[in-house]
Amino acid sequence: MTAAIEIDGLVKEFGRNRAVDGVSLTVPAGTVLGLLGPNGAGKTTIVRMLATLIRPDGGRARVAGHDVVEEALQVRSRIGLTGQYASVDESIPGWDNLYMIGRLLRLPRRRARALADELLERFRLTDAARRLPRDYSGGMRRRLDLAASLVGDPEVLYLDEPTTGLDPRSRNELWDMVRDLVARGTTVLLTTQYMEEAEALADRIAVIDRGRMIAGGTAAELRARVGGQMLRVRPGDGADLADVARRLSAAGEGTATVDHAEGLVCLPLARPGDLTAAVHVLTDSGVAMDALDTHTPSLDEVFLTLTGGVPTEGRTTG
């Protein structure tokens, strides 16, 4: 398949901090790549480089066949960007926002007017066309922001945490719109703090941690990396979760992680004997357990295992 995005050894430094450290990946045209990582991992920095907003300090990147440094103007004419916060002008009506962007892109007046009407209808905002965006609901503002990013009919669309702060219904509506865009041939690079979102939309997922790509593949392939089953242990009240995780890590090939919010310790079961070994460790250590079960790992647990961190849901990512 033709590559819409090609990244080879991309590097970006801010002072002594290497925010992006040699990332390489390819996104085939007409697909969705989910870019996941904990706070400060470098996801947004990658998007900013691919959008020509900042220059890489090393490596190369091509978008829609054009180099992001040497052919920045050509790249800009082929991309759209929806960031973490609405970028539309909240002091003018929704229709005027889309018309203004069309004119800034040098569309003829008639075409800019028609496109504003088309996009408002497509995103179910026609009734709010003459209202100010500051009076929109959160979901309506995000839909207007997404519509604004499509005025230039981009080949490649960057969605940087597009559903942050939305209620479940608005989030599902936006997901349907993204699926429609991909069905029309748009390539999407999605950064998200919701594991469920990545699994729902992305054809492939890249996990970024401390500026480096540490894993990539489909959701099923990433699950396979941490084993076919996951052991979940809920120790009794007052138990030292970190100590339980250390003991379980010593019992098998995988690394146990702690979910403080849920009071759980999770261990990937990489080998047939890992479950028996883990139970023996818990029994021998005298750890009281309120619950113990095994199940197919969720994408949240895959993320925990790969990064050794905590789930990103509800956190700001970078």
Tab-separated table of C-alpha atoms in Angstrom:
chain	number	residue	atom	x	y	z
A	1	MET	CA	0.000	0.000	0.000
A	2	THR	CA	1.102	3.578	-0.666
A	3	ALA	CA	2.470	5.273	2.448
A	4	ALA	CA	0.739	8.509	3.444
A	5	ILE	CA	3.185	9.139	6.318
A	6	GLU	CA	6.793	7.948	6.468
A	7	ILE	CA	8.964	8.696	9.500
A	8	ASP	CA	12.599	7.629	9.714
A	9	GLY	CA	14.632	8.247	12.879
A	10	LEU	CA	12.764	11.408	13.857
A	11	VAL	CA	14.391	13.433	16.673
A	12	LYS	CA	13.335	16.571	18.546
A	13	GLU	CA	15.144	18.129	21.477
A	14	PHE	CA	14.112	20.912	23.835
A	15	GLY	CA	17.268	21.938	25.639
A	16	ARG	CA	18.642	18.799	27.276
A	17	ASN	CA	15.359	16.960	26.926
A	18	ARG	CA	15.093	14.652	23.922
A	19	ALA	CA	11.309	14.664	23.515
A	20	VAL	CA	11.379	12.429	20.423
A	21	ASP	CA	14.241	9.966	20.156
A	22	GLY	CA	14.631	8.235	16.813
A	23	VAL	CA	11.017	7.327	16.053
A	24	SER	CA	10.370	5.471	12.792
A	25	LEU	CA	6.986	4.368	11.455
A	26	THR	CA	4.892	4.150	8.305
A	27	VAL	CA	1.171	4.839	7.902
A	28	PRO	CA	-0.434	3.372	4.752
A	29	ALA	CA	-2.859	5.621	2.896
A	30	GLY	CA	-6.489	5.287	3.911
A	31	THR	CA	-5.773	3.822	7.347
A	32	VAL	CA	-5.792	4.998	10.971
A	33	LEU	CA	-2.694	4.864	13.162
A	34	GLY	CA	-3.317	5.229	16.892
A	35	LEU	CA	-0.411	6.890	18.689
A	36	LEU	CA	-0.459	6.047	22.403
A	37	GLY	CA	1.830	6.954	25.271
A	38	PRO	CA	1.915	8.359	28.805
A	39	ASN	CA	2.117	12.008	29.726
A	40	GLY	CA	5.134	13.642	28.078
A	41	ALA	CA	5.871	10.641	25.843
A	42	GLY	CA	6.301	12.831	22.753
A	43	LYS	CA	3.074	12.160	20.837
A	44	THR	CA	2.004	15.763	20.364
A	45	THR	CA	5.576	16.740	19.489
A	46	ILE	CA	5.508	14.162	16.685
A	47	VAL	CA	2.214	15.587	15.399
A	48	ARG	CA	3.611	19.136	15.486
A	49	MET	CA	6.616	18.075	13.416
A	50	LEU	CA	4.435	16.249	10.907
A	51	ALA	CA	2.240	19.349	10.663
A	52	THR	CA	5.341	21.520	9.957
A	53	LEU	CA	4.712	23.574	13.117
A	54	ILE	CA	8.178	22.761	14.482
A	55	ARG	CA	11.302	21.497	12.710
A	56	PRO	CA	12.869	18.137	13.532
A	57	ASP	CA	16.397	18.133	14.927
A	58	GLY	CA	17.166	14.830	13.242
A	59	GLY	CA	15.732	12.172	10.971
A	60	ARG	CA	13.294	12.661	8.130
A	61	ALA	CA	9.545	12.648	7.651
A	62	ARG	CA	7.423	12.653	4.517
A	63	VAL	CA	3.687	13.313	4.384
A	64	ALA	CA	1.681	12.677	1.214
A	65	GLY	CA	5.002	12.221	-0.578
A	66	HIS	CA	6.549	15.525	0.562
A	67	ASP	CA	9.353	16.240	3.012
A	68	VAL	CA	8.072	18.132	6.082
A	69	VAL	CA	11.117	20.424	6.088
A	70	GLU	CA	12.101	20.884	2.461
A	71	GLU	CA	8.542	20.885	1.110
A	72	ALA	CA	6.608	22.340	4.036
A	73	LEU	CA	4.175	24.327	1.864
A	74	GLN	CA	3.203	21.236	-0.116
A	75	VAL	CA	2.689	19.313	3.130
A	76	ARG	CA	0.472	22.053	4.601
A	77	SER	CA	-1.771	22.008	1.540
A	78	ARG	CA	-2.462	18.301	2.056
A	79	ILE	CA	-3.088	18.049	5.805
A	80	GLY	CA	-5.709	18.958	8.369
A	81	LEU	CA	-5.248	19.235	12.139
A	82	THR	CA	-7.679	19.030	15.012
A	83	GLY	CA	-5.873	19.682	18.275
A	84	GLN	CA	-6.736	19.056	21.889
A	85	TYR	CA	-8.634	22.343	22.106
A	86	ALA	CA	-11.039	24.003	19.685
A	87	SER	CA	-9.200	26.258	17.248
A	88	VAL	CA	-12.200	28.028	15.759
A	89	ASP	CA	-12.937	31.702	16.464
A	90	GLU	CA	-15.647	31.690	19.128
A	91	SER	CA	-16.559	35.343	18.487
A	92	ILE	CA	-18.044	34.726	15.019
A	93	PRO	CA	-20.791	32.259	14.004
A	94	GLY	CA	-20.009	28.700	13.038
A	95	TRP	CA	-20.813	29.253	9.363
A	96	ASP	CA	-18.551	32.310	9.232
A	97	ASN	CA	-15.692	30.273	10.691
A	98	LEU	CA	-15.862	27.752	7.872
A	99	TYR	CA	-16.339	30.419	5.197
A	100	MET	CA	-13.375	32.407	6.521
A	101	ILE	CA	-11.118	29.342	6.435
A	102	GLY	CA	-12.210	28.621	2.878
A	103	ARG	CA	-11.319	32.145	1.791
A	104	LEU	CA	-7.960	31.942	3.605
A	105	LEU	CA	-7.330	28.813	1.558
A	106	ARG	CA	-8.097	30.933	-1.533
A	107	LEU	CA	-11.287	29.172	-2.460
A	108	PRO	CA	-13.625	31.233	-4.658
A	109	ARG	CA	-16.404	32.927	-2.680
A	110	ARG	CA	-19.129	30.743	-4.170
A	111	ARG	CA	-17.190	27.554	-3.417
A	112	ALA	CA	-16.360	28.704	0.133
A	113	ARG	CA	-20.040	29.424	0.827
A	114	ALA	CA	-21.178	26.112	-0.599
A	115	LEU	CA	-18.525	24.182	1.319
A	116	ALA	CA	-19.478	25.857	4.599
A	117	ASP	CA	-23.091	24.790	4.013
A	118	GLU	CA	-22.048	21.246	3.066
A	119	LEU	CA	-19.836	20.741	6.106
A	120	LEU	CA	-22.398	22.122	8.541
A	121	GLU	CA	-24.998	19.722	7.144
A	122	ARG	CA	-22.560	16.798	7.169
A	123	PHE	CA	-21.687	17.413	10.828
A	124	ARG	CA	-25.295	18.106	11.832
A	125	LEU	CA	-24.654	21.744	12.701
A	126	THR	CA	-26.962	23.488	10.207
A	127	ASP	CA	-29.361	24.628	12.938
A	128	ALA	CA	-26.426	26.231	14.782
A	129	ALA	CA	-24.896	27.876	11.704
A	130	ARG	CA	-25.567	31.433	12.906
A	131	ARG	CA	-24.808	30.819	16.572
A	132	LEU	CA	-21.473	31.627	18.197
A	133	PRO	CA	-19.309	28.569	18.950
A	134	ARG	CA	-18.949	29.698	22.559
A	135	ASP	CA	-22.651	28.896	22.921
A	136	TYR	CA	-22.222	25.383	21.481
A	137	SER	CA	-22.071	22.250	23.593
A	138	GLY	CA	-18.699	20.529	23.923
A	139	GLY	CA	-19.612	17.945	21.296
A	140	MET	CA	-20.815	20.615	18.871
A	141	ARG	CA	-17.588	22.591	19.242
A	142	ARG	CA	-15.510	19.504	18.523
A	143	ARG	CA	-17.619	18.727	15.447
A	144	LEU	CA	-17.153	22.291	14.208
A	145	ASP	CA	-13.426	22.034	14.841
A	146	LEU	CA	-13.270	18.797	12.855
A	147	ALA	CA	-15.303	20.388	10.059
A	148	ALA	CA	-12.859	23.311	9.993
A	149	SER	CA	-9.928	20.926	9.551
A	150	LEU	CA	-11.654	19.452	6.474
A	151	VAL	CA	-12.236	22.685	4.565
A	152	GLY	CA	-9.069	22.079	2.566
A	153	ASP	CA	-10.088	18.452	1.777
A	154	PRO	CA	-6.906	17.050	3.367
A	155	GLU	CA	-5.344	13.760	2.326
A	156	VAL	CA	-3.945	13.316	5.836
A	157	LEU	CA	-5.704	14.330	9.046
A	158	TYR	CA	-4.065	14.648	12.464
A	159	LEU	CA	-6.424	14.201	15.402
A	160	ASP	CA	-4.659	15.122	18.633
A	161	GLU	CA	-6.908	13.817	21.430
A	162	PRO	CA	-10.062	14.901	19.595
A	163	THR	CA	-12.568	13.557	22.138
A	164	THR	CA	-10.993	14.825	25.360
A	165	GLY	CA	-13.724	16.034	27.693
A	166	LEU	CA	-16.616	14.747	25.588
A	167	ASP	CA	-19.492	12.718	26.995
A	168	PRO	CA	-19.861	9.123	25.694
A	169	ARG	CA	-22.590	10.015	23.196
A	170	SER	CA	-20.600	12.874	21.655
A	171	ARG	CA	-17.495	10.687	21.580
A	172	ASN	CA	-19.341	7.939	19.695
A	173	GLU	CA	-20.685	10.500	17.222
A	174	LEU	CA	-17.175	11.759	16.532
A	175	TRP	CA	-15.951	8.178	16.098
A	176	ASP	CA	-18.593	7.626	13.409
A	177	MET	CA	-17.421	10.762	11.617
A	178	VAL	CA	-13.811	9.596	11.685
A	179	ARG	CA	-14.834	6.213	10.267
A	180	ASP	CA	-16.693	8.004	7.479
A	181	LEU	CA	-13.605	10.070	6.651
A	182	VAL	CA	-11.431	6.964	6.433
A	183	ALA	CA	-14.022	5.259	4.221
A	184	ARG	CA	-13.670	8.239	1.882
A	185	GLY	CA	-9.914	7.665	1.681
A	186	THR	CA	-8.524	10.020	4.334
A	187	THR	CA	-5.475	8.864	6.302
A	188	VAL	CA	-5.721	9.581	10.031
A	189	LEU	CA	-3.034	9.871	12.702
A	190	LEU	CA	-4.820	9.727	16.042
A	191	THR	CA	-3.343	10.492	19.438
A	192	THR	CA	-5.618	9.583	22.305
A	193	GLN	CA	-5.680	9.021	26.031
A	194	TYR	CA	-8.523	6.511	25.697
A	195	MET	CA	-7.475	2.930	25.080
A	196	GLU	CA	-11.031	2.098	23.984
A	197	GLU	CA	-10.798	4.816	21.331
A	198	ALA	CA	-7.594	3.435	19.855
A	199	GLU	CA	-9.065	-0.049	19.678
A	200	ALA	CA	-12.292	1.228	18.105
A	201	LEU	CA	-10.672	3.338	15.387
A	202	ALA	CA	-7.069	2.353	14.716
A	203	ASP	CA	-5.949	-0.208	12.161
A	204	ARG	CA	-2.556	-0.243	13.878
A	205	ILE	CA	-1.236	1.171	17.144
A	206	ALA	CA	2.178	2.614	17.988
A	207	VAL	CA	3.142	2.915	21.660
A	208	ILE	CA	5.506	5.793	22.501
A	209	ASP	CA	7.315	6.097	25.833
A	210	ARG	CA	10.031	8.625	26.751
A	211	GLY	CA	10.267	9.722	23.152
A	212	ARG	CA	10.845	6.235	21.757
A	213	MET	CA	8.583	3.804	19.966
A	214	ILE	CA	8.487	0.721	22.174
A	215	ALA	CA	5.824	-1.352	20.423
A	216	GLY	CA	3.652	-1.396	17.349
A	217	GLY	CA	1.014	-3.554	15.701
A	218	THR	CA	-2.670	-4.306	15.777
A	219	ALA	CA	-4.483	-4.504	19.102
A	220	ALA	CA	-4.416	-8.299	18.831
A	221	GLU	CA	-0.671	-8.320	18.123
A	222	LEU	CA	0.035	-6.085	21.109
A	223	ARG	CA	-2.028	-8.376	23.335
A	224	ALA	CA	-0.015	-11.327	22.071
A	225	ARG	CA	3.183	-9.613	23.196
A	226	VAL	CA	2.103	-9.750	26.824
A	227	GLY	CA	0.758	-13.277	26.676
A	228	GLY	CA	-2.617	-14.795	26.020
A	229	GLN	CA	-3.885	-14.353	29.578
A	230	MET	CA	-3.579	-11.780	32.333
A	231	LEU	CA	-3.694	-12.555	36.059
A	232	ARG	CA	-5.481	-9.973	38.180
A	233	VAL	CA	-5.031	-9.995	41.926
A	234	ARG	CA	-6.928	-7.792	44.352
A	235	PRO	CA	-5.040	-7.963	47.676
A	236	GLY	CA	-6.846	-7.383	50.941
A	237	ASP	CA	-7.096	-3.981	52.590
A	238	GLY	CA	-3.767	-2.602	53.769
A	239	ALA	CA	-1.651	-4.757	51.473
A	240	ASP	CA	1.439	-3.200	49.905
A	241	LEU	CA	0.539	-3.327	46.202
A	242	ALA	CA	4.091	-2.544	45.065
A	243	ASP	CA	5.448	-5.395	47.171
A	244	VAL	CA	2.866	-7.811	45.735
A	245	ALA	CA	3.862	-6.680	42.214
A	246	ARG	CA	7.536	-7.339	42.943
A	247	ARG	CA	6.769	-10.831	44.230
A	248	LEU	CA	4.621	-11.663	41.193
A	249	SER	CA	7.232	-10.332	38.780
A	250	ALA	CA	9.724	-12.751	40.298
A	251	ALA	CA	7.294	-15.612	39.681
A	252	GLY	CA	7.158	-15.413	35.871
A	253	GLU	CA	8.613	-13.990	32.711
A	254	GLY	CA	6.383	-10.918	32.708
A	255	THR	CA	6.454	-7.755	34.797
A	256	ALA	CA	3.582	-7.171	37.203
A	257	THR	CA	2.025	-3.703	37.235
A	258	VAL	CA	-0.087	-1.852	39.780
A	259	ASP	CA	-3.432	-0.177	39.117
A	260	HIS	CA	-3.786	1.964	42.241
A	261	ALA	CA	-7.183	3.314	41.183
A	262	GLU	CA	-8.678	-0.195	41.110
A	263	GLY	CA	-6.495	-1.690	43.854
A	264	LEU	CA	-5.243	-4.389	41.461
A	265	VAL	CA	-1.937	-6.031	40.640
A	266	CYS	CA	-1.766	-7.478	37.112
A	267	LEU	CA	0.673	-10.035	35.700
A	268	PRO	CA	0.878	-11.282	32.098
A	269	LEU	CA	0.970	-15.072	31.970
A	270	ALA	CA	3.610	-15.721	29.335
A	271	ARG	CA	4.180	-19.433	30.052
A	272	PRO	CA	1.906	-22.344	31.024
A	273	GLY	CA	3.421	-22.609	34.514
A	274	ASP	CA	3.243	-18.901	35.380
A	275	LEU	CA	-0.206	-19.061	36.967
A	276	THR	CA	0.760	-21.917	39.291
A	277	ALA	CA	4.016	-20.170	40.219
A	278	ALA	CA	2.201	-16.912	40.953
A	279	VAL	CA	-0.357	-18.600	43.205
A	280	HIS	CA	2.431	-20.370	45.114
A	281	VAL	CA	4.247	-17.049	45.627
A	282	LEU	CA	1.107	-15.385	46.965
A	283	THR	CA	0.335	-18.322	49.247
A	284	ASP	CA	3.891	-18.603	50.578
A	285	SER	CA	4.079	-14.865	51.264
A	286	GLY	CA	0.854	-14.900	53.267
A	287	VAL	CA	-0.734	-12.156	51.136
A	288	ALA	CA	-4.467	-11.981	51.787
A	289	MET	CA	-6.462	-11.834	48.550
A	290	ASP	CA	-9.958	-10.473	48.117
A	291	ALA	CA	-10.116	-11.681	44.494
A	292	LEU	CA	-8.037	-13.446	41.863
A	293	ASP	CA	-8.927	-14.157	38.244
A	294	THR	CA	-7.492	-14.562	34.747
A	295	HIS	CA	-8.756	-13.039	31.524
A	296	THR	CA	-7.701	-11.852	28.068
A	297	PRO	CA	-5.767	-8.591	28.604
A	298	SER	CA	-7.461	-5.334	27.747
A	299	LEU	CA	-5.593	-2.708	25.779
A	300	ASP	CA	-5.244	-0.750	29.031
A	301	GLU	CA	-3.366	-3.677	30.571
A	302	VAL	CA	-1.215	-4.069	27.468
A	303	PHE	CA	-0.293	-0.411	27.763
A	304	LEU	CA	0.518	-0.829	31.452
A	305	THR	CA	2.750	-3.796	30.770
A	306	LEU	CA	4.599	-2.186	27.858
A	307	THR	CA	5.268	1.142	29.551
A	308	GLY	CA	5.390	0.038	33.183
A	309	GLY	CA	3.263	3.063	33.927
A	310	VAL	CA	-0.355	3.767	34.760
A	311	PRO	CA	-3.378	3.918	32.454
A	312	THR	CA	-3.563	7.215	30.584
A	313	GLU	CA	-7.330	7.596	30.823
A	314	GLY	CA	-8.197	10.917	32.365
A	315	ARG	CA	-4.662	12.276	32.008
A	316	THR	CA	-3.161	14.813	29.671
A	317	THR	CA	-0.766	13.299	27.168
A	318	GLY	CA	2.093	14.796	25.213
